[in-house]
């Protein structure tokens, strides 16, 4: 049985006052049946964990190395020490803006595990790749390169995020989401064995909104969502948590 996840990726948004959003969500969903993970900018992590809500707090990135001379970067251990229990790695915005390769993402996932964090590993095709009919091939290649040996249901969540859907108002057809999620589980099965693959959560990201969350989360092999814009307001993310609650 895979518990659904409603993960909010605040990206580069929010201030300390944004804690009010999380407080409002916790008031409306004091005992969610799903796992709620809020991923704010790193400086806000201790503020959110200090709220003592039923929600987990995650980071949006970590460095691959264990401490050292990397100005501006954050070590996974520091994130864990601040109360984070998960970290997103390989988001398409980091792959595009910071030139992160599958090898970088894999190293970051391993760094996350060493710190005891769950790695939310993102994969997804660009519009050009989709138009060329290469979606499954691209996602399989990213999975092979970005998911380290030793992945398990306890330390890893896969987020399928078609790059062309993120923040655009477009989502894939239901059948396309099901096909990719099923393909991801098949690959995980080949890598990790069927028993482990059956337990790993595979969540969908890209224009998840209150209006479409329930339908997307009900699709086969979809175990919840990674939500950007709609995670910034309690009135939007609340119904998405409710959809993941099922
Ligand atoms: P979106 O972003 O929900 O705003 O499309 C999703 C993401 O990038 O994780």
Coordinates of C-alpha atoms and ligand atoms in Angstrom, one line a residue:
X1 CA 0.0 0.0 0.0
X2 CA 1.5 3.3 -1.0
X3 CA 0.5 6.3 1.0
X4 CA -0.2 9.3 -1.2
X5 CA 2.0 12.4 -1.1
X6 CA 1.0 16.1 -1.4
X7 CA 4.3 17.9 -1.8
X8 CA 4.5 21.6 -2.2
X9 CA 7.5 23.1 -3.9
X10 CA 7.6 26.8 -3.0
X11 CA 10.6 27.4 -5.4
X12 CA 12.1 30.9 -4.8
X13 CA 9.0 32.3 -3.1
X14 CA 8.1 33.1 0.5
X15 CA 9.2 34.9 3.6
X16 CA 8.9 34.2 7.3
X17 CA 5.3 35.4 7.0
X18 CA 4.5 32.5 4.8
X19 CA 4.4 30.3 7.9
X20 CA 0.8 31.5 8.1
X21 CA 0.0 29.5 5.0
X22 CA 1.3 26.3 6.7
X23 CA -0.6 27.1 9.9
X24 CA -3.8 27.6 7.9
X25 CA -3.3 24.3 6.1
X26 CA -2.6 22.5 9.4
X27 CA -5.7 23.9 10.9
X28 CA -7.8 22.6 8.0
X29 CA -6.0 19.2 7.8
X30 CA -4.8 18.4 11.3
X31 CA -4.6 14.7 10.6
X32 CA -4.1 14.2 6.9
X33 CA -4.3 10.6 5.6
X34 CA -1.7 11.4 3.1
X35 CA 1.9 12.6 3.6
X36 CA 2.2 16.3 3.2
X37 CA 5.7 17.7 2.6
X38 CA 6.3 21.5 2.3
X39 CA 9.5 22.5 0.6
X40 CA 10.3 26.2 1.2
X41 CA 13.5 28.0 0.4
X42 CA 16.1 26.6 2.8
X43 CA 16.3 29.5 5.3
X44 CA 12.6 29.0 6.1
X45 CA 13.0 25.3 6.9
X46 CA 13.6 25.8 10.7
X47 CA 10.7 28.2 10.8
X48 CA 8.3 25.7 9.3
X49 CA 9.6 22.8 11.4
X50 CA 9.2 25.0 14.5
X51 CA 5.4 25.2 13.9
X52 CA 4.9 21.6 15.1
X53 CA 2.4 20.8 12.3
X54 CA 1.6 17.3 11.1
X55 CA 3.4 18.1 7.9
X56 CA 7.0 17.2 6.9
X57 CA 9.4 19.9 5.7
X58 CA 11.7 19.3 2.7
X59 CA 14.4 21.2 0.9
X60 CA 14.6 22.0 -2.8
X61 CA 18.2 21.0 -3.4
X62 CA 21.4 19.9 -1.6
X63 CA 25.0 19.7 -2.5
X64 CA 26.5 16.4 -3.4
X65 CA 29.5 16.7 -1.2
X66 CA 29.7 16.3 2.5
X67 CA 30.6 19.8 3.7
X68 CA 33.5 21.8 2.5
X69 CA 34.5 24.9 0.5
X70 CA 31.3 25.4 -1.6
X71 CA 30.2 29.0 -1.1
X72 CA 26.5 29.4 -1.2
X73 CA 25.6 25.7 -1.2
X74 CA 23.9 23.8 1.5
X75 CA 25.0 20.4 2.8
X76 CA 22.3 17.7 3.3
X77 CA 23.3 17.3 6.9
X78 CA 22.5 21.0 7.6
X79 CA 19.1 20.5 6.1
X80 CA 18.5 17.5 8.3
X81 CA 19.8 19.4 11.3
X82 CA 17.2 22.1 10.6
X83 CA 14.4 19.6 10.6
X84 CA 14.1 18.7 6.9
X85 CA 13.2 15.0 6.3
X86 CA 13.2 15.2 2.5
X87 CA 14.9 17.0 -0.4
X88 CA 14.0 17.5 -4.0
X89 CA 16.9 16.7 -6.3
X90 CA 17.1 17.1 -10.1
X91 CA 14.2 19.4 -10.5
X92 CA 14.1 20.5 -14.2
X93 CA 14.7 24.1 -13.2
X94 CA 18.0 23.1 -11.5
X95 CA 18.9 20.8 -14.4
X96 CA 18.3 23.8 -16.8
X97 CA 19.6 26.7 -14.6
X98 CA 22.6 25.0 -13.0
X99 CA 23.5 22.5 -15.7
X100 CA 22.8 19.5 -13.4
X101 CA 23.4 16.2 -15.1
X102 CA 21.9 12.8 -14.2
X103 CA 25.3 12.0 -12.5
X104 CA 25.0 15.2 -10.4
X105 CA 21.5 14.3 -9.4
X106 CA 22.5 10.8 -8.5
X107 CA 25.3 12.1 -6.3
X108 CA 22.9 14.5 -4.6
X109 CA 20.4 11.7 -3.9
X110 CA 23.2 9.7 -2.3
X111 CA 24.2 12.8 -0.2
X112 CA 20.5 13.1 0.9
X113 CA 20.4 9.4 2.0
X114 CA 23.6 9.8 4.0
X115 CA 21.9 12.6 5.9
X116 CA 18.8 10.5 6.5
X117 CA 16.7 12.5 4.0
X118 CA 14.3 11.1 1.5
X119 CA 15.3 12.0 -2.0
X120 CA 12.5 13.2 -4.2
X121 CA 14.2 12.5 -7.6
X122 CA 12.7 14.5 -10.5
X123 CA 12.6 13.3 -14.1
X124 CA 10.6 14.6 -17.2
X125 CA 10.9 15.3 -20.8
X126 CA 11.0 18.7 -22.6
X127 CA 8.4 19.7 -25.2
X128 CA 10.7 19.0 -28.1
X129 CA 11.5 15.5 -26.7
X130 CA 7.7 14.8 -26.3
X131 CA 7.0 16.1 -29.8
X132 CA 9.6 13.7 -31.1
X133 CA 7.9 10.8 -29.3
X134 CA 10.9 10.3 -27.0
X135 CA 9.2 10.7 -23.6
X136 CA 9.6 7.2 -22.4
X137 CA 13.2 6.9 -23.7
X138 CA 14.2 10.2 -22.0
X139 CA 12.5 9.4 -18.7
X140 CA 14.1 5.9 -18.7
X141 CA 17.6 7.4 -19.3
X142 CA 17.1 10.0 -16.5
X143 CA 16.0 7.3 -14.1
X144 CA 18.9 5.0 -15.0
X145 CA 21.4 7.9 -14.4
X146 CA 19.7 9.8 -11.6
X147 CA 18.6 7.0 -9.2
X148 CA 21.6 5.5 -7.4
X149 CA 22.0 1.9 -6.4
X150 CA 20.4 1.3 -3.1
X151 CA 17.1 3.1 -3.8
X152 CA 14.2 1.9 -1.7
X153 CA 10.7 2.9 -0.9
X154 CA 11.9 4.4 2.4
X155 CA 14.6 6.6 0.9
X156 CA 13.3 7.6 -2.5
X157 CA 10.3 9.1 -4.2
X158 CA 10.2 9.6 -8.0
X159 CA 8.5 12.8 -9.3
X160 CA 7.5 12.7 -13.0
X161 CA 7.4 16.3 -14.1
X162 CA 7.0 17.0 -17.9
X163 CA 9.0 20.2 -18.3
X164 CA 6.4 21.6 -20.8
X165 CA 3.6 21.3 -18.2
X166 CA 5.4 23.1 -15.3
X167 CA 3.7 26.5 -14.8
X168 CA 2.2 26.5 -18.2
X169 CA -1.5 25.7 -17.8
X170 CA -1.0 22.4 -19.8
X171 CA -1.0 18.9 -18.5
X172 CA -0.6 15.6 -20.3
X173 CA -3.6 13.5 -21.2
X174 CA -4.6 11.0 -18.4
X175 CA -3.5 8.1 -20.6
X176 CA -0.1 9.7 -21.1
X177 CA 0.5 10.2 -17.4
X178 CA -0.5 6.6 -16.7
X179 CA 1.8 5.3 -19.5
X180 CA 4.8 7.2 -18.1
X181 CA 4.1 6.3 -14.5
X182 CA 3.7 2.6 -15.5
X183 CA 6.9 2.9 -17.5
X184 CA 8.7 4.3 -14.5
X185 CA 7.5 1.5 -12.3
X186 CA 8.6 -1.1 -14.9
X187 CA 12.1 0.4 -14.9
X188 CA 12.2 0.5 -11.1
X189 CA 11.1 -3.1 -11.1
X190 CA 13.9 -4.1 -13.5
X191 CA 16.4 -2.2 -11.3
X192 CA 15.2 -2.9 -7.8
X193 CA 13.0 -5.9 -8.1
X194 CA 9.2 -6.1 -8.3
X195 CA 8.6 -6.1 -4.5
X196 CA 10.5 -2.8 -3.9
X197 CA 9.2 -1.1 -7.1
X198 CA 5.7 -1.8 -6.0
X199 CA 6.3 0.2 -2.9
X200 CA 8.1 3.3 -4.3
X201 CA 5.9 6.3 -4.6
X202 CA 5.8 7.9 -8.1
X203 CA 4.2 11.4 -7.9
X204 CA 3.2 13.7 -10.8
X205 CA 4.1 17.4 -11.1
X206 CA 3.2 20.0 -13.6
X207 CA 0.2 22.3 -13.3
X208 CA -1.5 20.4 -10.5
X209 CA -4.4 22.6 -9.3
X210 CA -7.4 22.1 -7.1
X211 CA -9.5 21.5 -10.3
X212 CA -7.4 18.6 -11.6
X213 CA -5.7 17.1 -8.5
X214 CA -8.3 14.5 -7.6
X215 CA -8.5 13.2 -11.2
X216 CA -4.7 13.0 -11.6
X217 CA -4.1 11.4 -8.2
X218 CA -6.8 8.7 -9.0
X219 CA -4.8 7.5 -12.1
X220 CA -3.1 4.2 -11.9
X221 CA 0.5 4.4 -10.5
X222 CA 0.1 8.0 -9.5
X223 CA 0.9 8.4 -5.8
X224 CA 0.2 12.1 -5.3
X225 CA 1.8 15.3 -6.6
X226 CA 4.6 17.7 -6.5
X227 CA 2.9 21.1 -6.7
X228 CA 4.5 24.4 -7.5
X229 CA 2.3 27.5 -7.9
X230 CA -0.7 26.0 -6.2
X231 CA 1.3 25.2 -3.0
X232 CA 1.8 28.9 -2.2
X233 CA -1.8 29.6 -1.0
X234 CA -3.7 27.7 1.6
X235 CA -6.9 28.0 -0.4
X236 CA -5.2 26.2 -3.4
X237 CA -3.1 23.7 -1.6
X238 CA -5.8 22.7 0.9
X239 CA -8.0 21.1 -1.7
X240 CA -4.9 19.4 -3.2
X241 CA -4.1 17.8 0.2
X242 CA -7.8 16.7 0.4
X243 CA -7.5 15.1 -3.1
X244 CA -4.4 13.2 -1.9
X245 CA -6.3 12.2 1.2
X246 CA -8.7 10.6 -1.1
Ligands
LIG1 P1 3.7 23.9 -11.1 O1 5.2 23.5 -10.7 O2 2.8 23.2 -10.2 O3 3.7 25.4 -10.8 O4 3.4 23.6 -12.5 C1 5.5 22.1 -10.4 C2 7.0 22.0 -10.1 O5 7.8 22.6 -10.8 O6 7.4 21.2 -9.2

